[in-house]
PDB file of C-alpha atoms in Angstrom:
ATOM      1  CA  GLN A   1     -19.749  -8.214  73.254  1.00  0.00           C
ATOM      2  CA  VAL A   2     -21.040  -8.160  69.332  1.00  0.00           C
ATOM      3  CA  GLN A   3     -23.170 -12.030  68.753  1.00  0.00           C
ATOM      4  CA  LEU A   4     -23.716 -13.299  65.350  1.00  0.00           C
ATOM      5  CA  VAL A   5     -26.338 -16.077  64.502  1.00  0.00           C
ATOM      6  CA  GLU A   6     -26.834 -16.936  61.234  1.00  0.00           C
ATOM      7  CA  SER A   7     -29.647 -19.498  60.326  1.00  0.00           C
ATOM      8  CA  GLY A   8     -31.922 -20.642  57.244  1.00  0.00           C
ATOM      9  CA  GLY A   9     -29.139 -23.231  55.541  1.00  0.00           C
ATOM     10  CA  GLY A  10     -30.256 -26.622  54.160  1.00  0.00           C
ATOM     11  CA  LEU A  11     -30.600 -29.071  51.402  1.00  0.00           C
ATOM     12  CA  VAL A  12     -32.268 -27.801  48.534  1.00  0.00           C
ATOM     13  CA  GLN A  13     -31.690 -28.461  44.239  1.00  0.00           C
ATOM     14  CA  ALA A  14     -30.301 -26.206  41.639  1.00  0.00           C
ATOM     15  CA  GLY A  15     -32.691 -23.477  41.092  1.00  0.00           C
ATOM     16  CA  ASP A  16     -34.379 -23.015  44.218  1.00  0.00           C
ATOM     17  CA  SER A  17     -34.324 -20.184  46.814  1.00  0.00           C
ATOM     18  CA  VAL A  18     -33.289 -19.366  49.998  1.00  0.00           C
ATOM     19  CA  ARG A  19     -33.279 -16.861  52.563  1.00  0.00           C
ATOM     20  CA  LEU A  20     -30.176 -16.519  55.448  1.00  0.00           C
ATOM     21  CA  SER A  21     -30.731 -14.782  57.780  1.00  0.00           C
ATOM     22  CA  CYS A  22     -28.375 -12.964  60.487  1.00  0.00           C
ATOM     23  CA  ALA A  23     -29.231 -12.048  64.054  1.00  0.00           C
ATOM     24  CA  ALA A  24     -26.843  -9.512  66.132  1.00  0.00           C
ATOM     25  CA  SER A  25     -26.829  -8.782  69.022  1.00  0.00           C
ATOM     26  CA  GLY A  26     -25.262  -7.071  71.567  1.00  0.00           C
ATOM     27  CA  PRO A  27     -23.785  -3.050  71.095  1.00  0.00           C
ATOM     28  CA  THR A  28     -24.706  -3.247  67.239  1.00  0.00           C
ATOM     29  CA  SER A  29     -23.702   0.497  67.105  1.00  0.00           C
ATOM     30  CA  ARG A  30     -20.133  -0.643  66.730  1.00  0.00           C
ATOM     31  CA  PHE A  31     -21.002  -2.197  62.962  1.00  0.00           C
ATOM     32  CA  TYR A  32     -19.955   0.176  59.978  1.00  0.00           C
ATOM     33  CA  ASP A  33     -20.922  -3.187  57.366  1.00  0.00           C
ATOM     34  CA  VAL A  34     -21.743  -6.810  57.514  1.00  0.00           C
ATOM     35  CA  GLY A  35     -20.547  -9.134  54.843  1.00  0.00           C
ATOM     36  CA  TRP A  36     -21.984 -12.740  53.872  1.00  0.00           C
ATOM     37  CA  PHE A  37     -18.857 -14.801  52.749  1.00  0.00           C
ATOM     38  CA  ARG A  38     -19.344 -18.403  51.863  1.00  0.00           C
ATOM     39  CA  GLN A  39     -16.490 -21.685  52.375  1.00  0.00           C
ATOM     40  CA  ALA A  40     -16.721 -24.687  50.138  1.00  0.00           C
ATOM     41  CA  PRO A  41     -14.726 -27.587  51.255  1.00  0.00           C
ATOM     42  CA  GLY A  42     -10.924 -27.148  50.185  1.00  0.00           C
ATOM     43  CA  LYS A  43     -11.378 -23.543  49.144  1.00  0.00           C
ATOM     44  CA  GLU A  44     -10.496 -20.238  50.978  1.00  0.00           C
ATOM     45  CA  ARG A  45     -13.439 -17.906  52.216  1.00  0.00           C
ATOM     46  CA  GLU A  46     -14.812 -15.466  50.263  1.00  0.00           C
ATOM     47  CA  ILE A  47     -16.725 -12.585  49.894  1.00  0.00           C
ATOM     48  CA  VAL A  48     -20.166 -12.857  48.432  1.00  0.00           C
ATOM     49  CA  ALA A  49     -21.617  -9.389  49.159  1.00  0.00           C
ATOM     50  CA  ALA A  50     -21.969  -6.736  52.011  1.00  0.00           C
ATOM     51  CA  ILE A  51     -23.405  -4.352  53.389  1.00  0.00           C
ATOM     52  CA  SER A  52     -23.099  -1.020  54.698  1.00  0.00           C
ATOM     53  CA  TRP A  53     -24.905  -0.419  58.136  1.00  0.00           C
ATOM     54  CA  SER A  54     -25.853   2.927  58.392  1.00  0.00           C
ATOM     55  CA  GLY A  55     -26.228   3.857  54.659  1.00  0.00           C
ATOM     56  CA  GLY A  56     -27.292   0.475  52.424  1.00  0.00           C
ATOM     57  CA  SER A  57     -24.759   0.423  50.393  1.00  0.00           C
ATOM     58  CA  THR A  58     -24.256  -3.257  48.573  1.00  0.00           C
ATOM     59  CA  TYR A  59     -21.327  -4.803  47.074  1.00  0.00           C
ATOM     60  CA  TYR A  60     -22.103  -8.262  45.368  1.00  0.00           C
ATOM     61  CA  ALA A  61     -19.381 -10.145  43.909  1.00  0.00           C
ATOM     62  CA  ASP A  62     -19.026 -10.983  40.582  1.00  0.00           C
ATOM     63  CA  SER A  63     -20.579 -14.925  41.143  1.00  0.00           C
ATOM     64  CA  VAL A  64     -23.716 -14.261  42.648  1.00  0.00           C
ATOM     65  CA  LYS A  65     -24.624 -10.963  41.141  1.00  0.00           C
ATOM     66  CA  GLY A  66     -27.868 -10.508  40.192  1.00  0.00           C
ATOM     67  CA  ARG A  67     -29.003 -13.660  42.039  1.00  0.00           C
ATOM     68  CA  PHE A  68     -28.504 -12.897  45.509  1.00  0.00           C
ATOM     69  CA  THR A  69     -29.759  -9.835  47.359  1.00  0.00           C
ATOM     70  CA  ILE A  70     -28.099  -8.536  50.686  1.00  0.00           C
ATOM     71  CA  SER A  71     -30.329  -6.136  52.865  1.00  0.00           C
ATOM     72  CA  LYS A  72     -30.797  -5.725  56.291  1.00  0.00           C
ATOM     73  CA  ASP A  73     -33.355  -4.727  58.775  1.00  0.00           C
ATOM     74  CA  ASN A  74     -31.722  -1.878  61.500  1.00  0.00           C
ATOM     75  CA  ALA A  75     -34.873  -2.267  64.003  1.00  0.00           C
ATOM     76  CA  LYS A  76     -34.223  -6.006  64.106  1.00  0.00           C
ATOM     77  CA  ASN A  77     -30.473  -6.334  64.078  1.00  0.00           C
ATOM     78  CA  THR A  78     -31.170  -8.404  61.433  1.00  0.00           C
ATOM     79  CA  VAL A  79     -28.707  -8.817  58.520  1.00  0.00           C
ATOM     80  CA  TYR A  80     -30.495 -11.426  55.150  1.00  0.00           C
ATOM     81  CA  LEU A  81     -28.807 -12.778  52.238  1.00  0.00           C
ATOM     82  CA  GLN A  82     -32.163 -14.106  49.339  1.00  0.00           C
ATOM     83  CA  MET A  83     -30.336 -16.530  47.605  1.00  0.00           C
ATOM     84  CA  ASN A  84     -32.099 -17.637  44.015  1.00  0.00           C
ATOM     85  CA  SER A  85     -31.483 -19.280  41.357  1.00  0.00           C
ATOM     86  CA  LEU A  86     -29.074 -21.468  43.286  1.00  0.00           C
ATOM     87  CA  LYS A  87     -26.267 -23.333  41.738  1.00  0.00           C
ATOM     88  CA  PRO A  88     -24.656 -26.712  43.239  1.00  0.00           C
ATOM     89  CA  GLU A  89     -21.211 -24.292  42.863  1.00  0.00           C
ATOM     90  CA  ASP A  90     -23.055 -22.115  45.671  1.00  0.00           C
ATOM     91  CA  THR A  91     -22.916 -25.149  47.974  1.00  0.00           C
ATOM     92  CA  ALA A  92     -20.915 -23.846  51.419  1.00  0.00           C
ATOM     93  CA  VAL A  93     -20.882 -23.101  54.670  1.00  0.00           C
ATOM     94  CA  TYR A  94     -22.020 -19.500  54.367  1.00  0.00           C
ATOM     95  CA  TYR A  95     -20.777 -16.922  57.210  1.00  0.00           C
ATOM     96  CA  CYS A  96     -22.157 -13.404  58.564  1.00  0.00           C
ATOM     97  CA  ALA A  97     -19.339 -11.088  59.851  1.00  0.00           C
ATOM     98  CA  ALA A  98     -19.155  -7.321  61.018  1.00  0.00           C
ATOM     99  CA  ASP A  99     -17.106  -4.853  61.166  1.00  0.00           C
ATOM    100  CA  PHE A 100     -15.952  -2.092  63.142  1.00  0.00           C
ATOM    101  CA  GLY A 101     -14.892   0.860  61.391  1.00  0.00           C
ATOM    102  CA  LYS A 102     -12.137   0.224  59.180  1.00  0.00           C
ATOM    103  CA  ALA A 103     -11.718   2.976  56.041  1.00  0.00           C
ATOM    104  CA  GLY A 104     -12.471   1.475  52.511  1.00  0.00           C
ATOM    105  CA  TRP A 105     -15.350   0.232  50.773  1.00  0.00           C
ATOM    106  CA  PRO A 106     -16.546  -2.120  50.165  1.00  0.00           C
ATOM    107  CA  LEU A 107     -14.874  -4.957  52.529  1.00  0.00           C
ATOM    108  CA  THR A 108     -13.571  -7.918  50.564  1.00  0.00           C
ATOM    109  CA  GLN A 109     -11.312  -9.627  52.368  1.00  0.00           C
ATOM    110  CA  SER A 110     -12.207 -11.893  55.658  1.00  0.00           C
ATOM    111  CA  ASP A 111      -9.247 -10.589  57.914  1.00  0.00           C
ATOM    112  CA  GLN A 112     -11.036  -7.173  57.107  1.00  0.00           C
ATOM    113  CA  TYR A 113     -14.185  -8.123  59.682  1.00  0.00           C
ATOM    114  CA  ASP A 114     -14.152  -8.043  63.379  1.00  0.00           C
ATOM    115  CA  ALA A 115     -17.105 -10.317  64.208  1.00  0.00           C
ATOM    116  CA  TRP A 116     -18.155 -13.758  62.989  1.00  0.00           C
ATOM    117  CA  GLY A 117     -20.849 -16.066  63.317  1.00  0.00           C
ATOM    118  CA  GLN A 118     -20.799 -19.999  63.539  1.00  0.00           C
ATOM    119  CA  GLY A 119     -21.635 -20.667  59.929  1.00  0.00           C
ATOM    120  CA  THR A 120     -24.797 -22.154  58.150  1.00  0.00           C
ATOM    121  CA  GLN A 121     -24.557 -24.692  55.506  1.00  0.00           C
ATOM    122  CA  VAL A 122     -25.766 -24.540  51.700  1.00  0.00           C
ATOM    123  CA  THR A 123     -26.718 -27.922  49.801  1.00  0.00           C
ATOM    124  CA  VAL A 124     -27.395 -27.174  46.364  1.00  0.00           C
ATOM    125  CA  SER A 125     -27.778 -30.274  44.856  1.00  0.00           C
ATOM    126  CA  SER A 126     -28.170 -30.703  40.779  1.00  0.00           C
TER     127      SER A 126
END
């Protein structure tokens, strides 16, 4: 059974940087893509970034393009989200998710992903 565990969130100030980690355990050979999503209070869960597990192709939402970087270390079964120049509107619970092989790239909808972590809170103060 695949398990995803996020870490690295916290309270930061606007302009700061944070790196989130998503550690995967279980049959990661099933992974096709891994995505980072976020959900702010009262808002729907939205895609932030995604990465192809095998090829390394990346996707970013327009709101984070140029500020966030998604990367992976296959040897450690870990996906990272480096977040720079954080803004108060980046405040949310951040989730990582894995897809087990749906067609299409990028997968940007939460219901396209098969396994989810528990989330980590990122709060950006102004």
